[in-house]
């Protein structure tokens, strides 16, 4: 399914969330089952909306629309490798901290454990902010990727796709661990 076509948008990477929302609202007017539309039609619109809102999915489909084979290269930049190590360290630290909490029984031990938990919470928040900032920097290159594509050059788009894939995965993992931290602290 071509998400752009479903929402009546031109096939382009550089779309703002507001443009996607406006197109979704316009296309879904009367399509919702509560408004007399068909459930299948509304679900297609919702899928197209969600696919374009997710920058990784949007880039991946854009590459397919341009007949570019999407394959995993296995190579990562030094920046990605560095962040991978930091994210792995923090996720493992949070998991260890959660495991310790099961054996803490004294009031003092509980207080020290919670103090450590707030330190992990801060580290997760910092990394989430870094991931979000990095994701914004990467998506800001979408107009450049479209310009390169006009001359048939998709190498940078494929590299960016790899970065976005990691960023998306790390964001989900960090958010899940953030939730676990709050559960442990409450």
GROMACS .gro file of C-alpha atoms in nm:
model
  186
    1UNK     CA    1   0.000   0.000   0.000
    2UNK     CA    2   0.128   0.345  -0.091
    3UNK     CA    3   0.073   0.552   0.225
    4UNK     CA    4   0.102   0.883   0.041
    5UNK     CA    5  -0.160   0.783  -0.215
    6UNK     CA    6  -0.402   0.666   0.056
    7UNK     CA    7  -0.379   1.007   0.227
    8UNK     CA    8  -0.371   1.206  -0.098
    9UNK     CA    9  -0.016   1.334  -0.048
   10UNK     CA   10   0.273   1.358  -0.295
   11UNK     CA   11   0.537   1.087  -0.250
   12UNK     CA   12   0.802   1.277  -0.057
   13UNK     CA   13   1.010   1.233   0.254
   14UNK     CA   14   1.001   1.589   0.378
   15UNK     CA   15   0.659   1.600   0.540
   16UNK     CA   16   0.578   1.771   0.866
   17UNK     CA   17   0.363   1.600   1.130
   18UNK     CA   18   0.108   1.876   1.071
   19UNK     CA   19   0.087   1.798   0.699
   20UNK     CA   20   0.036   1.430   0.773
   21UNK     CA   21  -0.232   1.504   1.034
   22UNK     CA   22  -0.417   1.743   0.802
   23UNK     CA   23  -0.414   1.490   0.518
   24UNK     CA   24  -0.535   1.216   0.753
   25UNK     CA   25  -0.821   1.431   0.885
   26UNK     CA   26  -0.927   1.528   0.533
   27UNK     CA   27  -0.908   1.172   0.400
   28UNK     CA   28  -1.081   1.017   0.700
   29UNK     CA   29  -1.374   1.256   0.707
   30UNK     CA   30  -1.676   1.030   0.688
   31UNK     CA   31  -1.458   0.716   0.672
   32UNK     CA   32  -1.482   0.626   1.040
   33UNK     CA   33  -1.739   0.353   1.113
   34UNK     CA   34  -1.909   0.584   1.366
   35UNK     CA   35  -1.965   0.832   1.082
   36UNK     CA   36  -2.106   0.571   0.846
   37UNK     CA   37  -1.778   0.467   0.685
   38UNK     CA   38  -1.635   0.120   0.652
   39UNK     CA   39  -1.398  -0.016   0.918
   40UNK     CA   40  -1.155  -0.145   0.654
   41UNK     CA   41  -1.132   0.192   0.484
   42UNK     CA   42  -1.061   0.372   0.810
   43UNK     CA   43  -0.800   0.112   0.908
   44UNK     CA   44  -0.617   0.170   0.577
   45UNK     CA   45  -0.615   0.542   0.651
   46UNK     CA   46  -0.488   0.482   1.006
   47UNK     CA   47  -0.214   0.249   0.875
   48UNK     CA   48  -0.108   0.509   0.617
   49UNK     CA   49  -0.107   0.781   0.882
   50UNK     CA   50   0.102   0.575   1.124
   51UNK     CA   51   0.340   0.469   0.846
   52UNK     CA   52   0.411   0.827   0.745
   53UNK     CA   53   0.440   0.953   1.102
   54UNK     CA   54   0.717   0.701   1.170
   55UNK     CA   55   1.020   0.846   0.990
   56UNK     CA   56   1.186   0.504   0.956
   57UNK     CA   57   0.878   0.350   0.790
   58UNK     CA   58   0.835   0.658   0.571
   59UNK     CA   59   1.196   0.638   0.451
   60UNK     CA   60   1.174   0.264   0.395
   61UNK     CA   61   0.857   0.294   0.187
   62UNK     CA   62   0.998   0.594  -0.001
   63UNK     CA   63   1.298   0.381  -0.098
   64UNK     CA   64   1.065   0.104  -0.217
   65UNK     CA   65   0.855   0.353  -0.413
   66UNK     CA   66   1.181   0.453  -0.584
   67UNK     CA   67   1.262   0.086  -0.657
   68UNK     CA   68   1.563   0.083  -0.424
   69UNK     CA   69   1.643  -0.255  -0.271
   70UNK     CA   70   1.628  -0.226   0.106
   71UNK     CA   71   1.890  -0.453   0.258
   72UNK     CA   72   2.078  -0.458   0.585
   73UNK     CA   73   2.441  -0.366   0.529
   74UNK     CA   74   2.570  -0.468   0.871
   75UNK     CA   75   2.811  -0.173   0.878
   76UNK     CA   76   2.752   0.103   1.130
   77UNK     CA   77   2.918   0.439   1.181
   78UNK     CA   78   3.143   0.511   1.477
   79UNK     CA   79   2.871   0.737   1.619
   80UNK     CA   80   2.614   0.455   1.603
   81UNK     CA   81   2.861   0.213   1.760
   82UNK     CA   82   2.933   0.454   2.044
   83UNK     CA   83   2.567   0.510   2.118
   84UNK     CA   84   2.504   0.136   2.098
   85UNK     CA   85   2.755   0.083   2.377
   86UNK     CA   86   2.607   0.358   2.595
   87UNK     CA   87   2.250   0.238   2.547
   88UNK     CA   88   2.349  -0.123   2.620
   89UNK     CA   89   2.531  -0.015   2.937
   90UNK     CA   90   2.232   0.182   3.066
   91UNK     CA   91   1.979  -0.091   2.983
   92UNK     CA   92   2.194  -0.350   3.160
   93UNK     CA   93   2.239  -0.116   3.456
   94UNK     CA   94   1.865  -0.064   3.492
   95UNK     CA   95   1.807  -0.439   3.471
   96UNK     CA   96   2.070  -0.498   3.741
   97UNK     CA   97   1.917  -0.226   3.957
   98UNK     CA   98   1.572  -0.383   3.923
   99UNK     CA   99   1.716  -0.723   4.018
  100UNK     CA  100   1.876  -0.576   4.331
  101UNK     CA  101   1.544  -0.432   4.441
  102UNK     CA  102   1.401  -0.779   4.496
  103UNK     CA  103   1.659  -0.853   4.765
  104UNK     CA  104   1.654  -0.520   4.951
  105UNK     CA  105   1.479  -0.558   5.284
  106UNK     CA  106   1.603  -0.289   5.523
  107UNK     CA  107   1.480   0.070   5.520
  108UNK     CA  108   1.831   0.201   5.468
  109UNK     CA  109   1.892  -0.048   5.188
  110UNK     CA  110   1.565   0.055   5.023
  111UNK     CA  111   1.659   0.424   5.046
  112UNK     CA  112   2.001   0.362   4.890
  113UNK     CA  113   1.845   0.145   4.622
  114UNK     CA  114   1.594   0.421   4.536
  115UNK     CA  115   1.872   0.681   4.521
  116UNK     CA  116   2.052   0.462   4.270
  117UNK     CA  117   1.726   0.425   4.077
  118UNK     CA  118   1.689   0.801   4.043
  119UNK     CA  119   2.044   0.816   3.906
  120UNK     CA  120   1.951   0.551   3.645
  121UNK     CA  121   1.633   0.744   3.569
  122UNK     CA  122   1.839   1.054   3.492
  123UNK     CA  123   2.074   0.856   3.265
  124UNK     CA  124   1.779   0.708   3.075
  125UNK     CA  125   1.624   1.055   3.035
  126UNK     CA  126   1.955   1.195   2.904
  127UNK     CA  127   1.992   0.914   2.652
  128UNK     CA  128   1.630   0.948   2.539
  129UNK     CA  129   1.693   1.318   2.478
  130UNK     CA  130   2.008   1.237   2.279
  131UNK     CA  131   1.818   0.982   2.071
  132UNK     CA  132   1.536   1.232   2.006
  133UNK     CA  133   1.784   1.506   1.911
  134UNK     CA  134   1.971   1.269   1.681
  135UNK     CA  135   1.645   1.158   1.521
  136UNK     CA  136   1.553   1.522   1.454
  137UNK     CA  137   1.895   1.587   1.296
  138UNK     CA  138   1.856   1.283   1.074
  139UNK     CA  139   1.504   1.364   0.959
  140UNK     CA  140   1.616   1.720   0.884
  141UNK     CA  141   1.828   1.564   0.606
  142UNK     CA  142   1.519   1.432   0.423
  143UNK     CA  143   1.511   1.722   0.172
  144UNK     CA  144   1.879   1.654   0.093
  145UNK     CA  145   1.802   1.284   0.042
  146UNK     CA  146   1.526   1.375  -0.203
  147UNK     CA  147   1.766   1.604  -0.390
  148UNK     CA  148   2.028   1.328  -0.414
  149UNK     CA  149   1.760   1.085  -0.532
  150UNK     CA  150   1.677   1.309  -0.830
  151UNK     CA  151   2.023   1.221  -0.965
  152UNK     CA  152   1.977   0.852  -0.878
  153UNK     CA  153   2.193   0.859  -0.563
  154UNK     CA  154   2.029   0.663  -0.281
  155UNK     CA  155   2.342   0.566  -0.084
  156UNK     CA  156   2.293   0.835   0.180
  157UNK     CA  157   1.925   0.744   0.215
  158UNK     CA  158   2.020   0.383   0.283
  159UNK     CA  159   2.275   0.494   0.544
  160UNK     CA  160   2.016   0.718   0.710
  161UNK     CA  161   1.769   0.430   0.708
  162UNK     CA  162   2.016   0.224   0.911
  163UNK     CA  163   2.062   0.505   1.164
  164UNK     CA  164   1.688   0.557   1.197
  165UNK     CA  165   1.641   0.185   1.255
  166UNK     CA  166   1.882   0.192   1.548
  167UNK     CA  167   1.736   0.513   1.688
  168UNK     CA  168   1.385   0.371   1.670
  169UNK     CA  169   1.491   0.051   1.849
  170UNK     CA  170   1.686   0.236   2.119
  171UNK     CA  171   1.400   0.476   2.181
  172UNK     CA  172   1.157   0.188   2.235
  173UNK     CA  173   1.401   0.004   2.465
  174UNK     CA  174   1.482   0.315   2.668
  175UNK     CA  175   1.113   0.404   2.704
  176UNK     CA  176   1.032   0.051   2.821
  177UNK     CA  177   1.313   0.062   3.079
  178UNK     CA  178   1.201   0.409   3.188
  179UNK     CA  179   0.858   0.262   3.263
  180UNK     CA  180   1.018  -0.022   3.461
  181UNK     CA  181   1.222   0.231   3.657
  182UNK     CA  182   0.910   0.422   3.756
  183UNK     CA  183   0.737   0.103   3.858
  184UNK     CA  184   1.036   0.018   4.077
  185UNK     CA  185   1.052   0.364   4.230
  186UNK     CA  186   0.684   0.393   4.312
   0.00000   0.00000   0.00000
